Each structure stands twice: as structure tokens, then as C-alpha cells.
mmCIF file of C-alpha atoms and ligand atoms in Angstrom:
data_model
loop_
_atom_site.group_PDB
_atom_site.id
_atom_site.type_symbol
_atom_site.label_atom_id
_atom_site.label_comp_id
_atom_site.label_asym_id
_atom_site.label_seq_id
_atom_site.Cartn_x
_atom_site.Cartn_y
_atom_site.Cartn_z
ATOM 1 C CA UNK E 8 1.296 15.140 -22.519
ATOM 2 C CA UNK E 9 -1.179 12.995 -20.790
ATOM 3 C CA UNK E 10 -0.397 9.740 -18.926
ATOM 4 C CA UNK E 11 -2.863 6.726 -20.223
ATOM 5 C CA UNK E 12 -2.605 4.915 -16.798
ATOM 6 C CA UNK E 13 -4.570 8.144 -15.485
ATOM 7 C CA UNK E 14 -7.559 6.959 -17.148
ATOM 8 C CA UNK E 15 -9.986 4.251 -16.861
ATOM 9 C CA UNK E 16 -10.573 2.459 -20.518
ATOM 10 C CA UNK E 17 -13.991 4.345 -21.060
ATOM 11 C CA UNK E 18 -12.545 7.521 -20.378
ATOM 12 C CA UNK E 19 -9.865 7.003 -23.250
ATOM 13 C CA UNK E 20 -12.274 7.869 -25.347
ATOM 14 C CA UNK E 21 -11.304 5.981 -28.674
ATOM 15 C CA UNK E 22 -13.494 5.424 -31.624
ATOM 16 C CA UNK E 23 -14.965 2.856 -31.825
ATOM 17 C CA UNK E 24 -15.376 2.597 -28.116
ATOM 18 C CA UNK E 25 -14.365 -1.239 -28.556
ATOM 19 C CA UNK E 26 -10.870 -0.107 -28.930
ATOM 20 C CA UNK E 27 -10.798 1.228 -25.282
ATOM 21 C CA UNK E 28 -10.850 -2.495 -23.903
ATOM 22 C CA UNK E 29 -8.650 -3.700 -26.913
ATOM 23 C CA UNK E 30 -5.989 -0.753 -25.823
ATOM 24 C CA UNK E 31 -6.521 -1.440 -22.028
ATOM 25 C CA UNK E 32 -5.917 -5.156 -22.780
ATOM 26 C CA UNK E 33 -2.578 -4.745 -24.300
ATOM 27 C CA UNK E 34 -1.439 -2.239 -21.577
ATOM 28 C CA UNK E 35 -2.165 -4.187 -18.663
ATOM 29 C CA UNK E 36 -2.605 -7.702 -19.900
ATOM 30 C CA UNK E 37 -0.130 -8.200 -22.524
ATOM 31 C CA UNK E 38 2.335 -5.860 -20.973
ATOM 32 C CA UNK E 39 3.341 -3.739 -24.069
ATOM 33 C CA UNK E 40 6.202 -1.219 -23.766
ATOM 34 C CA UNK E 41 5.188 0.871 -26.823
ATOM 35 C CA UNK E 42 1.675 1.415 -28.359
ATOM 36 C CA UNK E 43 2.793 0.337 -31.705
ATOM 37 C CA UNK E 44 2.894 -3.002 -29.850
ATOM 38 C CA UNK E 45 -0.802 -2.540 -29.815
ATOM 39 C CA UNK E 46 -1.271 -4.411 -33.082
ATOM 40 C CA UNK E 47 -5.133 -4.729 -33.393
ATOM 41 C CA UNK E 48 -5.393 -1.168 -33.414
ATOM 42 C CA UNK E 49 -5.135 1.000 -36.493
ATOM 43 C CA UNK E 50 -1.907 2.571 -37.415
ATOM 44 C CA UNK E 51 -3.461 5.732 -37.569
ATOM 45 C CA UNK E 52 -4.847 5.227 -34.107
ATOM 46 C CA UNK E 53 -1.355 4.174 -32.467
ATOM 47 C CA UNK E 54 0.048 7.461 -34.032
ATOM 48 C CA UNK E 55 -2.746 9.516 -32.621
ATOM 49 C CA UNK E 56 -1.762 7.790 -29.275
ATOM 50 C CA UNK E 57 1.884 8.322 -29.241
ATOM 51 C CA UNK E 58 1.137 11.898 -29.606
ATOM 52 C CA UNK E 59 -1.301 12.254 -27.102
ATOM 53 C CA UNK E 60 -0.530 9.924 -24.286
ATOM 54 C CA UNK E 61 2.613 8.802 -22.265
ATOM 55 C CA UNK E 62 2.696 4.964 -21.171
ATOM 56 C CA UNK E 63 4.894 4.631 -17.971
ATOM 57 C CA UNK E 64 5.112 7.862 -15.808
ATOM 58 C CA UNK E 65 8.181 6.664 -13.785
ATOM 59 C CA UNK E 66 11.234 4.168 -13.996
ATOM 60 C CA UNK E 67 13.221 1.775 -12.068
ATOM 61 C CA UNK E 68 16.079 3.499 -10.389
ATOM 62 C CA UNK E 69 17.241 0.822 -8.169
ATOM 63 C CA UNK E 70 16.074 -2.643 -6.193
ATOM 64 C CA UNK E 71 17.072 -4.955 -3.595
ATOM 65 C CA UNK E 72 16.028 -8.732 -3.171
ATOM 66 C CA UNK E 73 16.064 -9.899 0.179
ATOM 67 C CA UNK E 74 17.063 -13.634 1.126
ATOM 68 C CA UNK E 75 13.008 -14.301 1.688
ATOM 69 C CA UNK E 76 12.449 -13.379 -1.839
ATOM 70 C CA UNK E 77 10.720 -10.123 -1.339
ATOM 71 C CA UNK E 78 12.104 -7.540 -3.894
ATOM 72 C CA UNK E 79 11.907 -3.631 -3.039
ATOM 73 C CA UNK E 80 12.031 -0.957 -5.787
ATOM 74 C CA UNK E 81 12.874 2.467 -6.116
ATOM 75 C CA UNK E 82 11.216 4.347 -8.742
ATOM 76 C CA UNK E 83 12.413 7.634 -10.380
ATOM 77 C CA UNK E 84 9.195 9.994 -11.136
ATOM 78 C CA UNK E 85 9.205 12.274 -14.324
ATOM 79 C CA UNK E 86 10.427 14.938 -11.840
ATOM 80 C CA UNK E 87 13.547 13.115 -10.045
ATOM 81 C CA UNK E 88 11.329 12.377 -7.022
ATOM 82 C CA UNK E 89 11.732 8.549 -5.855
ATOM 83 C CA UNK E 90 9.002 6.532 -4.481
ATOM 84 C CA UNK E 91 9.500 3.078 -3.476
ATOM 85 C CA UNK E 92 7.074 -0.099 -3.565
ATOM 86 C CA UNK E 93 7.913 -3.821 -2.575
ATOM 87 C CA UNK E 94 6.486 -7.268 -3.907
ATOM 88 C CA UNK E 95 6.132 -9.617 -1.343
ATOM 89 C CA UNK E 96 5.682 -13.353 -2.067
ATOM 90 C CA UNK E 97 2.803 -14.995 0.232
ATOM 91 C CA UNK E 98 4.079 -17.905 1.983
ATOM 92 C CA UNK E 99 1.074 -20.041 1.807
ATOM 93 C CA UNK E 100 -1.867 -20.096 -0.643
ATOM 94 C CA UNK E 101 -5.107 -21.313 0.914
ATOM 95 C CA UNK E 102 -6.992 -23.744 -1.113
ATOM 96 C CA UNK E 103 -10.738 -24.401 -1.085
ATOM 97 C CA UNK E 104 -12.407 -27.316 -2.690
ATOM 98 C CA UNK E 105 -9.442 -27.783 -4.634
ATOM 99 C CA UNK E 106 -9.803 -23.936 -5.629
ATOM 100 C CA UNK E 107 -6.844 -21.680 -4.844
ATOM 101 C CA UNK E 108 -7.904 -18.752 -3.136
ATOM 102 C CA UNK E 109 -5.185 -16.333 -2.141
ATOM 103 C CA UNK E 110 -2.657 -14.405 -4.089
ATOM 104 C CA UNK E 111 0.419 -15.358 -4.476
ATOM 105 C CA UNK E 112 1.669 -11.992 -4.114
ATOM 106 C CA UNK E 113 1.507 -8.733 -2.422
ATOM 107 C CA UNK E 114 2.515 -5.610 -3.689
ATOM 108 C CA UNK E 115 3.058 -2.593 -1.391
ATOM 109 C CA UNK E 116 2.856 0.728 -3.042
ATOM 110 C CA UNK E 117 3.440 4.552 -2.310
ATOM 111 C CA UNK E 118 0.578 7.335 -2.335
ATOM 112 C CA UNK E 119 2.639 10.404 -1.846
ATOM 113 C CA UNK E 120 6.432 11.440 -1.967
ATOM 114 C CA UNK E 121 6.987 11.923 1.533
ATOM 115 C CA UNK E 122 4.421 12.323 4.255
ATOM 116 C CA UNK E 123 3.130 15.301 6.628
ATOM 117 C CA UNK E 124 2.082 13.291 9.170
ATOM 118 C CA UNK E 125 5.373 13.103 11.056
ATOM 119 C CA UNK E 126 5.035 9.852 13.114
ATOM 120 C CA UNK E 127 8.057 9.967 15.259
ATOM 121 C CA UNK E 128 9.066 6.337 14.264
ATOM 122 C CA UNK E 129 8.926 6.508 10.562
ATOM 123 C CA UNK E 130 11.891 7.692 7.996
ATOM 124 C CA UNK E 131 9.114 8.619 5.494
ATOM 125 C CA UNK E 132 7.571 11.164 7.977
ATOM 126 C CA UNK E 133 11.141 12.881 8.490
ATOM 127 C CA UNK E 134 10.964 14.613 4.952
ATOM 128 C CA UNK E 135 7.444 16.256 5.150
ATOM 129 C CA UNK E 136 5.541 16.207 2.345
ATOM 130 C CA UNK E 137 7.191 16.719 -0.758
ATOM 131 C CA UNK E 138 3.908 16.207 -3.332
ATOM 132 C CA UNK E 139 0.666 13.794 -3.979
ATOM 133 C CA UNK E 140 1.513 10.899 -6.471
ATOM 134 C CA UNK E 141 -1.174 11.105 -9.431
ATOM 135 C CA UNK E 142 -3.352 7.869 -9.939
ATOM 136 C CA UNK E 143 -0.985 7.273 -12.845
ATOM 137 C CA UNK E 144 1.860 7.038 -10.676
ATOM 138 C CA UNK E 145 0.111 4.846 -7.963
ATOM 139 C CA UNK E 146 -1.217 2.219 -10.610
ATOM 140 C CA UNK E 147 2.082 2.300 -12.592
ATOM 141 C CA UNK E 148 3.856 0.939 -9.507
ATOM 142 C CA UNK E 149 1.674 -2.411 -9.735
ATOM 143 C CA UNK E 150 1.771 -2.457 -13.465
ATOM 144 C CA UNK E 151 5.825 -2.335 -13.806
ATOM 145 C CA UNK E 152 6.139 -5.013 -11.027
ATOM 146 C CA UNK E 153 3.902 -7.363 -12.307
ATOM 147 C CA UNK E 154 5.572 -6.856 -15.733
ATOM 148 C CA UNK E 155 9.051 -7.104 -14.228
ATOM 149 C CA UNK E 156 8.476 -9.999 -12.230
ATOM 150 C CA UNK E 157 6.761 -11.374 -15.165
ATOM 151 C CA UNK E 158 3.536 -12.436 -13.025
ATOM 152 C CA UNK E 159 0.911 -12.936 -15.540
ATOM 153 C CA UNK E 160 -1.891 -11.156 -15.859
ATOM 154 C CA UNK E 161 -4.464 -13.435 -14.648
ATOM 155 C CA UNK E 162 -2.545 -14.444 -11.546
ATOM 156 C CA UNK E 163 -4.432 -12.153 -8.759
ATOM 157 C CA UNK E 164 -2.278 -9.965 -6.372
ATOM 158 C CA UNK E 165 -2.943 -8.186 -3.092
ATOM 159 C CA UNK E 166 -2.596 -4.730 -2.812
ATOM 160 C CA UNK E 167 -1.420 -2.921 0.234
ATOM 161 C CA UNK E 168 -1.251 0.657 0.383
ATOM 162 C CA UNK E 169 1.337 0.566 3.204
ATOM 163 C CA UNK E 170 4.381 2.283 1.272
ATOM 164 C CA UNK E 171 5.569 5.833 1.369
ATOM 165 C CA UNK E 172 2.862 8.488 1.911
ATOM 166 C CA UNK E 173 -0.632 8.791 3.994
ATOM 167 C CA UNK E 174 -3.165 7.229 1.106
ATOM 168 C CA UNK E 175 -6.139 9.289 2.742
ATOM 169 C CA UNK E 176 -4.282 12.566 2.439
ATOM 170 C CA UNK E 177 -4.612 11.839 -1.560
ATOM 171 C CA UNK E 178 -7.765 10.508 -1.538
ATOM 172 C CA UNK E 179 -8.886 11.439 -4.897
ATOM 173 C CA UNK E 180 -5.975 9.851 -6.864
ATOM 174 C CA UNK E 181 -6.172 6.978 -4.145
ATOM 175 C CA UNK E 182 -9.372 6.587 -5.173
ATOM 176 C CA UNK E 183 -9.293 6.622 -8.674
ATOM 177 C CA UNK E 184 -6.336 4.516 -8.491
ATOM 178 C CA UNK E 185 -8.139 1.532 -6.683
ATOM 179 C CA UNK E 186 -11.116 1.664 -9.751
ATOM 180 C CA UNK E 187 -8.485 1.697 -12.288
ATOM 181 C CA UNK E 188 -6.830 -1.638 -10.833
ATOM 182 C CA UNK E 189 -10.172 -2.964 -10.394
ATOM 183 C CA UNK E 190 -11.333 -2.440 -13.706
ATOM 184 C CA UNK E 191 -12.159 -5.829 -15.679
ATOM 185 C CA UNK E 192 -9.958 -4.884 -18.813
ATOM 186 C CA UNK E 193 -6.938 -4.016 -16.967
ATOM 187 C CA UNK E 194 -5.331 -5.786 -13.861
ATOM 188 C CA UNK E 195 -8.894 -6.554 -12.636
ATOM 189 C CA UNK E 196 -7.792 -6.521 -9.059
ATOM 190 C CA UNK E 197 -10.773 -6.469 -6.922
ATOM 191 C CA UNK E 198 -11.247 -3.780 -4.297
ATOM 192 C CA UNK E 199 -11.644 -6.884 -1.699
ATOM 193 C CA UNK E 200 -7.813 -7.335 -2.501
ATOM 194 C CA UNK E 201 -6.707 -3.586 -2.060
ATOM 195 C CA UNK E 202 -6.101 -2.669 1.454
ATOM 196 C CA UNK E 203 -5.884 1.086 2.370
ATOM 197 C CA UNK E 204 -3.764 2.008 5.278
ATOM 198 C CA UNK E 205 -4.262 5.051 7.149
ATOM 199 C CA UNK E 206 -2.810 6.819 10.141
ATOM 200 C CA UNK E 207 -6.459 7.894 11.075
ATOM 201 C CA UNK E 208 -7.619 10.399 9.397
ATOM 202 C CA UNK E 209 -11.154 10.589 10.828
ATOM 203 C CA UNK E 210 -12.829 12.878 8.546
ATOM 204 C CA UNK E 211 -11.391 11.007 5.222
ATOM 205 C CA UNK E 212 -11.973 7.674 6.844
ATOM 206 C CA UNK E 213 -15.778 8.887 6.492
ATOM 207 C CA UNK E 214 -15.209 10.322 3.133
ATOM 208 C CA UNK E 215 -13.829 6.884 1.553
ATOM 209 C CA UNK E 216 -16.676 5.208 3.253
ATOM 210 C CA UNK E 217 -19.296 7.180 1.425
ATOM 211 C CA UNK E 218 -17.588 6.295 -1.996
ATOM 212 C CA UNK E 219 -18.322 2.467 -1.326
ATOM 213 C CA UNK E 220 -15.636 1.156 -3.257
ATOM 214 C CA UNK E 221 -15.296 -1.871 -1.302
ATOM 215 C CA UNK E 222 -11.788 -1.565 -0.117
ATOM 216 C CA UNK E 223 -10.450 -2.896 2.904
ATOM 217 C CA UNK E 224 -9.085 -0.455 5.664
ATOM 218 C CA UNK E 225 -6.483 -0.663 7.735
ATOM 219 C CA UNK E 226 -5.600 1.579 10.768
ATOM 220 C CA UNK E 227 -2.163 2.218 12.374
ATOM 221 C CA UNK E 228 -2.998 2.467 15.924
ATOM 222 C CA UNK E 229 0.124 1.599 17.832
ATOM 223 C CA UNK E 230 -0.996 3.334 21.071
ATOM 224 C CA UNK E 231 -3.789 2.702 23.329
ATOM 225 C CA UNK E 232 -4.084 6.201 24.812
ATOM 226 C CA UNK E 233 -4.001 9.497 23.761
ATOM 227 C CA UNK E 234 -1.247 10.576 25.557
ATOM 228 C CA UNK E 235 1.035 8.015 24.037
ATOM 229 C CA UNK E 236 -0.314 8.619 20.452
ATOM 230 C CA UNK E 237 0.174 12.034 20.573
ATOM 231 C CA UNK E 238 3.535 11.783 21.127
ATOM 232 C CA UNK E 239 3.871 8.703 18.532
ATOM 233 C CA UNK E 240 1.466 10.133 15.827
ATOM 234 C CA UNK E 241 0.993 13.872 15.698
ATOM 235 C CA UNK E 242 -2.030 13.447 13.552
ATOM 236 C CA UNK E 243 -3.847 12.050 16.715
ATOM 237 C CA UNK E 244 -3.853 15.719 18.143
ATOM 238 C CA UNK E 245 -6.222 16.570 15.009
ATOM 239 C CA UNK E 246 -8.121 13.073 15.560
ATOM 240 C CA UNK E 247 -7.762 11.636 18.555
ATOM 241 C CA UNK E 248 -8.807 7.550 19.051
ATOM 242 C CA UNK E 249 -12.075 7.911 20.051
ATOM 243 C CA UNK E 250 -12.798 9.932 16.725
ATOM 244 C CA UNK E 251 -10.929 7.438 14.647
ATOM 245 C CA UNK E 252 -12.986 4.451 16.304
ATOM 246 C CA UNK E 253 -16.388 6.511 15.748
ATOM 247 C CA UNK E 254 -15.258 7.100 11.923
ATOM 248 C CA UNK E 255 -14.430 3.191 11.544
ATOM 249 C CA UNK E 256 -17.907 2.100 13.067
ATOM 250 C CA UNK E 257 -19.524 3.997 10.199
ATOM 251 C CA UNK E 258 -17.394 2.228 7.754
ATOM 252 C CA UNK E 259 -19.035 -0.241 5.227
ATOM 253 C CA UNK E 260 -16.849 -3.749 5.418
ATOM 254 C CA UNK E 261 -18.045 -6.787 3.993
ATOM 255 C CA UNK E 262 -19.931 -9.167 6.057
ATOM 256 C CA UNK E 263 -17.041 -11.473 6.281
ATOM 257 C CA UNK E 264 -14.056 -8.872 6.392
ATOM 258 C CA UNK E 265 -12.417 -7.048 9.599
ATOM 259 C CA UNK E 266 -10.950 -3.896 9.889
ATOM 260 C CA UNK E 267 -7.234 -4.384 10.242
ATOM 261 C CA UNK E 268 -5.495 -2.785 13.035
ATOM 262 C CA UNK E 269 -1.609 -2.313 12.839
ATOM 263 C CA UNK E 270 0.533 -2.028 16.066
ATOM 264 C CA UNK E 271 3.670 -1.052 15.867
ATOM 265 C CA UNK E 272 5.598 -2.552 18.899
ATOM 266 C CA UNK E 273 8.470 -0.066 20.088
ATOM 267 C CA UNK E 274 10.552 -2.051 22.954
ATOM 268 C CA UNK E 275 9.534 -0.688 26.351
ATOM 269 C CA UNK E 276 7.302 1.813 25.060
ATOM 270 C CA UNK E 277 3.924 0.213 24.097
ATOM 271 C CA UNK E 278 4.769 -3.540 24.347
ATOM 272 C CA UNK E 279 3.533 -4.236 27.853
ATOM 273 C CA UNK E 280 0.690 -6.269 28.750
ATOM 274 C CA UNK E 281 -1.151 -3.476 30.322
ATOM 275 C CA UNK E 282 -1.278 -2.165 26.753
ATOM 276 C CA UNK E 283 -2.543 -5.610 25.359
ATOM 277 C CA UNK E 284 -5.223 -5.254 27.915
ATOM 278 C CA UNK E 285 -6.086 -1.769 27.185
ATOM 279 C CA UNK E 286 -6.307 -2.445 23.676
ATOM 280 C CA UNK E 287 -9.055 -5.428 23.902
ATOM 281 C CA UNK E 288 -11.406 -3.087 26.130
ATOM 282 C CA UNK E 289 -10.832 -0.203 23.112
ATOM 283 C CA UNK E 290 -11.629 -2.635 20.082
ATOM 284 C CA UNK E 291 -14.575 -4.280 22.253
ATOM 285 C CA UNK E 292 -17.578 -4.301 19.685
ATOM 286 C CA UNK E 293 -15.220 -3.845 16.299
ATOM 287 C CA UNK E 294 -14.629 -6.785 14.249
ATOM 288 C CA UNK E 295 -10.979 -6.279 14.204
ATOM 289 C CA UNK E 296 -8.051 -8.161 13.039
ATOM 290 C CA UNK E 297 -4.942 -6.932 14.895
ATOM 291 C CA UNK E 298 -1.557 -7.133 13.173
ATOM 292 C CA UNK E 299 1.314 -6.662 15.277
ATOM 293 C CA UNK E 300 4.440 -5.338 13.605
ATOM 294 C CA UNK E 301 8.031 -5.062 15.057
ATOM 295 C CA UNK E 302 9.703 -1.937 14.648
ATOM 296 C CA UNK E 303 12.227 -1.988 12.108
ATOM 297 C CA UNK E 304 15.011 0.472 13.407
ATOM 298 C CA UNK E 305 16.787 2.637 11.175
ATOM 299 C CA UNK E 306 19.525 5.171 11.325
ATOM 300 C CA UNK E 307 19.184 7.668 14.044
ATOM 301 C CA UNK E 308 16.103 6.247 15.363
ATOM 302 C CA UNK E 309 15.277 6.700 19.129
ATOM 303 C CA UNK E 310 13.125 3.376 19.347
ATOM 304 C CA UNK E 311 13.978 -0.140 19.934
ATOM 305 C CA UNK E 312 12.983 -3.316 18.322
ATOM 306 C CA UNK E 313 10.910 -5.245 21.072
ATOM 307 C CA UNK E 314 12.289 -8.762 22.255
ATOM 308 C CA UNK E 315 10.433 -11.784 20.609
ATOM 309 C CA UNK E 316 9.229 -13.058 23.986
ATOM 310 C CA UNK E 317 7.380 -9.744 24.881
ATOM 311 C CA UNK E 318 5.691 -9.579 21.171
ATOM 312 C CA UNK E 319 4.285 -13.099 21.590
ATOM 313 C CA UNK E 320 3.333 -12.806 25.049
ATOM 314 C CA UNK E 321 1.166 -9.546 23.825
ATOM 315 C CA UNK E 322 -0.564 -11.642 21.191
ATOM 316 C CA UNK E 323 -1.057 -14.441 23.168
ATOM 317 C CA UNK E 324 -3.058 -12.189 25.328
ATOM 318 C CA UNK E 325 -5.028 -10.784 22.949
ATOM 319 C CA UNK E 326 -5.670 -14.247 21.437
ATOM 320 C CA UNK E 327 -7.032 -15.362 24.757
ATOM 321 C CA UNK E 328 -9.228 -12.433 25.183
ATOM 322 C CA UNK E 329 -11.084 -13.177 22.139
ATOM 323 C CA UNK E 330 -9.084 -11.085 19.477
ATOM 324 C CA UNK E 331 -7.943 -12.183 16.115
ATOM 325 C CA UNK E 332 -4.184 -11.462 16.316
ATOM 326 C CA UNK E 333 -1.187 -12.459 14.490
ATOM 327 C CA UNK E 334 2.474 -11.480 14.212
ATOM 328 C CA UNK E 335 3.621 -9.776 11.016
ATOM 329 C CA UNK E 336 6.500 -11.647 9.579
ATOM 330 C CA UNK E 337 8.962 -9.228 9.151
ATOM 331 C CA UNK E 338 9.630 -9.505 5.432
ATOM 332 C CA UNK E 339 12.531 -8.200 3.807
ATOM 333 C CA UNK E 340 14.125 -6.748 7.065
ATOM 334 C CA UNK E 341 17.617 -7.649 5.643
ATOM 335 C CA UNK E 342 16.782 -5.197 3.278
ATOM 336 C CA UNK E 343 15.245 -2.840 5.404
ATOM 337 C CA UNK E 344 11.880 -3.030 3.815
ATOM 338 C CA UNK E 345 10.195 -0.499 6.211
ATOM 339 C CA UNK E 346 8.641 2.731 4.650
ATOM 340 C CA UNK E 347 11.346 5.253 3.173
ATOM 341 C CA UNK E 348 14.304 3.058 3.910
ATOM 342 C CA UNK E 349 15.572 2.254 0.213
ATOM 343 C CA UNK E 350 14.906 5.961 -0.490
ATOM 344 C CA UNK E 351 17.147 6.891 2.417
ATOM 345 C CA UNK E 352 20.066 4.312 1.350
ATOM 346 C CA UNK E 353 19.795 5.859 -2.072
ATOM 347 C CA UNK E 354 19.991 9.151 -0.712
ATOM 348 C CA UNK E 355 23.260 8.403 1.382
ATOM 349 C CA UNK E 356 24.661 6.363 -1.748
ATOM 350 C CA UNK E 357 24.509 9.404 -3.715
ATOM 351 C CA UNK E 358 25.891 11.692 -0.975
ATOM 352 C CA UNK E 359 29.233 9.581 -0.961
ATOM 353 C CA UNK E 360 29.200 9.392 -5.117
HETATM 354 N N1 LIG S 425 0.881 6.293 5.953
HETATM 355 C C1 LIG S 425 -0.158 5.289 6.173
HETATM 356 C C2 LIG S 425 0.602 4.124 5.430
HETATM 357 C C3 LIG S 425 1.709 4.106 4.978
HETATM 358 S S1 LIG S 425 2.731 3.557 6.464
HETATM 359 C C4 LIG S 425 -0.147 4.438 7.703
HETATM 360 O O1 LIG S 425 0.639 5.435 8.469
HETATM 361 O O2 LIG S 425 -0.852 3.681 7.683
HETATM 362 C C5 LIG S 425 2.737 1.640 6.568
HETATM 363 C C6 LIG S 425 2.803 1.172 7.798
HETATM 364 O O3 LIG S 425 4.486 1.391 8.049
HETATM 365 C C7 LIG S 425 2.297 1.978 9.085
HETATM 366 O O4 LIG S 425 1.653 1.150 9.988
HETATM 367 C C8 LIG S 425 3.671 2.492 9.710
HETATM 368 O O5 LIG S 425 3.153 2.558 10.971
HETATM 369 C C9 LIG S 425 4.600 1.423 9.663
HETATM 370 N N2 LIG S 425 5.921 1.792 10.068
HETATM 371 C C10 LIG S 425 6.211 3.090 9.550
HETATM 372 N N3 LIG S 425 7.577 3.032 10.357
HETATM 373 C C11 LIG S 425 8.060 1.825 10.604
HETATM 374 C C12 LIG S 425 9.352 1.393 10.988
HETATM 375 N N4 LIG S 425 10.191 1.901 11.219
HETATM 376 N N5 LIG S 425 9.225 0.114 11.297
HETATM 377 C C13 LIG S 425 8.015 -0.608 11.097
HETATM 378 N N6 LIG S 425 7.189 -0.675 10.521
HETATM 379 C C14 LIG S 425 6.868 1.059 10.442
HETATM 380 FE FE1 LIG S 426 3.220 9.163 7.276
HETATM 381 FE FE2 LIG S 426 2.369 6.788 7.858
HETATM 382 FE FE3 LIG S 426 4.914 7.615 8.244
HETATM 383 FE FE4 LIG S 426 3.192 8.031 9.570
HETATM 384 S S1 LIG S 426 3.535 6.041 9.440
HETATM 385 S S2 LIG S 426 4.592 9.553 8.723
HETATM 386 S S3 LIG S 426 1.124 8.551 8.486
HETATM 387 S S4 LIG S 426 3.842 7.494 6.160
#
């Protein structure tokens, strides 16, 4: 059986072709649960669709709601593997000339089961790569959550590929998912509202750039020299800092936009002002937005969450030296929303059951 969410509407191949758009709107805009709810399609066609296609490749296994209203979802895939996604309500809407500009929600999605990059601070990396997600499984996370939270389809959402997995290690499925999500007859989420976060696979950054999808790029930098980055992120041995920055310089970015640099602050490891100083130097000439993230400790992790004063001092130094720098609000910290942690809790739950 094929997964309908794997395809762009024009690939459904329905006759007359007008049925393609009709069906897409039923799935993505009216949130149908069954092809029979696509009432404007003929009975025969609905029967054919039911035979050929499956509608939803995942189901909800667990969820946790945080005091700041973010919701973390644990999804079970057909082969029983699990991935997680987070719905984050945005605090503020930007209003320009009376028009609401920013989306009310951000949805953080996964691209793989596990991850082979093996970053030393990350829970997802501990399990290694189990498998890539299909485009359908990526798209389904967004569709399921919009439907579940009853977000009307016309309410824009931002998408961040910051859940489990390394999106650029699953580039084709991720690129296809971006296109499906952006299609006018589906969720119509502009690629400019979709951010792909990578640990820095330089070769694939260049490849993604050549695809000209119009997506935004976020780089998990986390260290300002190769010696430290090698230790935190083994991928740095294949693609060192210079090669990542060279790839970013070739990446097509909308003139009004910036490349986001995520900098995970690990207490006593990379949060000293000397690191901030080196960061300013390193990013010279790149239109960057630096997002400082507090390390979210998990069971058995060797790192510490840094003190607030140190992170604020780090941000202030960056800002004083002309960088656009912010501290990411640790949304959902009470439900341990950093990557891989809900899945880990579920495993522990199952172990005691
Ligand atoms: N693989 C991609 C995207 C998924 S990880 C990447 O690494 O960019 C998304 C972000 O979560 C990354 O910036 C990652 O460094 C960060 N992260 C991983 N473990 C974390 C933890 N314990 N606390 C806070 N952030 C974490
Ligand atoms: Fe993979 Fe990203 Fe976790 Fe590193 S931080 S192990 S790249 S998911």
C-alpha cells in the first residue's frame, strides 16, 4: 500500500486532474480521517483510493503538555519505531500595518529514527541511526499536529527540522517533504517558514543550496575551534568548521534573511567570554543570527546547564560586537523537550511495566 502523504497532489494521478487538488484539500485543509469523507469525489474513485493508498503513516503513542503550553508528541510508526515532535505556541505575534505577520505556532519535527552523528550531548545520538523517515512520515507529523490541536489550515505555522535526526542525512525525503508542505493545495507553508537545522554536513548544505527550495538554514555550531568541536560533535572530523562556513557562504539566502547559528551553551565548556570573542571573529562577513541554547540535562549526561549570568554575558558580548544574538527560551523544559527525551522516558516506562 502506498502512502498518500508521500506525493505532491499532481502526482496522485487522478483523472480528471482537478480531482488531485480536491483530494489534497480534503486531506490537508479539511483534515479528513477516511477517503470516504472526500464527498465531492465519486464513490468509485474513493473505493480505488482506499485500495491503493493509506492516509496516515503514524499514530499517537504518548503526549506531554508543558506549563508553557507546548505539547510534545510521541508518534508510533508502522514498524513500531517512535519519533517525536513538539508544538510550540509563540509568545508574540508581530503586527505590521495591522496585518499579523508571524505564525502563532512553531512545529518541531523529526527526520530520522535515531541519528548517526553521535553528538556527545544529545540523547538521540546515543542510539545511532535506526532508519530514515519517509516524506510521508515527515509530512504526517505536521498534519497530525495541526489536526490534533485544531489549528485551522489557514493559520500559518513555522516548521523547524530540529527534532530527532540529521535532516541532511536524509536529504531527498526532507526536500520532498518541504515541497509537499509548501504546496498551495496542501498546508501551504512557505519554505521561508521552514528551517532545516544541521550539525554541518558541508557537502549536503551545498546540495540543498543547489535545490533552491527557499528554505532557511540553521547550523548547530556549538564550538568555536575544531579541537573542542571534534569532541562535542564527531561529524566535525569529516567537515571541520572552515568547510561548514565555506558551504554556508554558497547557500542562497533571501536578502532579508540570515543563517541561524545555534550555539548550545554547556556550563564551563564553551560559555566563556573568550569563546564569544572567537565566535564574533569566526562569523565575520556572514549574515548570521545567533541563537544561544541552554543545555537541557538528561539522565547520564556529562554536561551541566550553564548559569543564567554566563549566558546573558555571552549574549551581551555578541550584541555589543554587532551580532544579532538571542537566548532561546527553554520552552517545555519541564517536559524535557530537548531531542530524544520523550522517547527515552517512554522506553523507561516500558521497561518498568
Ligand atoms: N541534527 C540536527 C537537528 C536536530 S537537533 C542538528 O543537530 O542540528 C536540534 C538541536 O537540538 C541541535 O542544535 C542540537 O544541538 C540541540 N540539542 C541536542 N541535545 C540537546 C540538549 N540536551 N539540550 C539542548 N539542546 C540540544
Ligand atoms: Fe544527531 Fe543533531 Fe543529535 Fe547531533 S544534535 S546527534 S546531529 S540529532
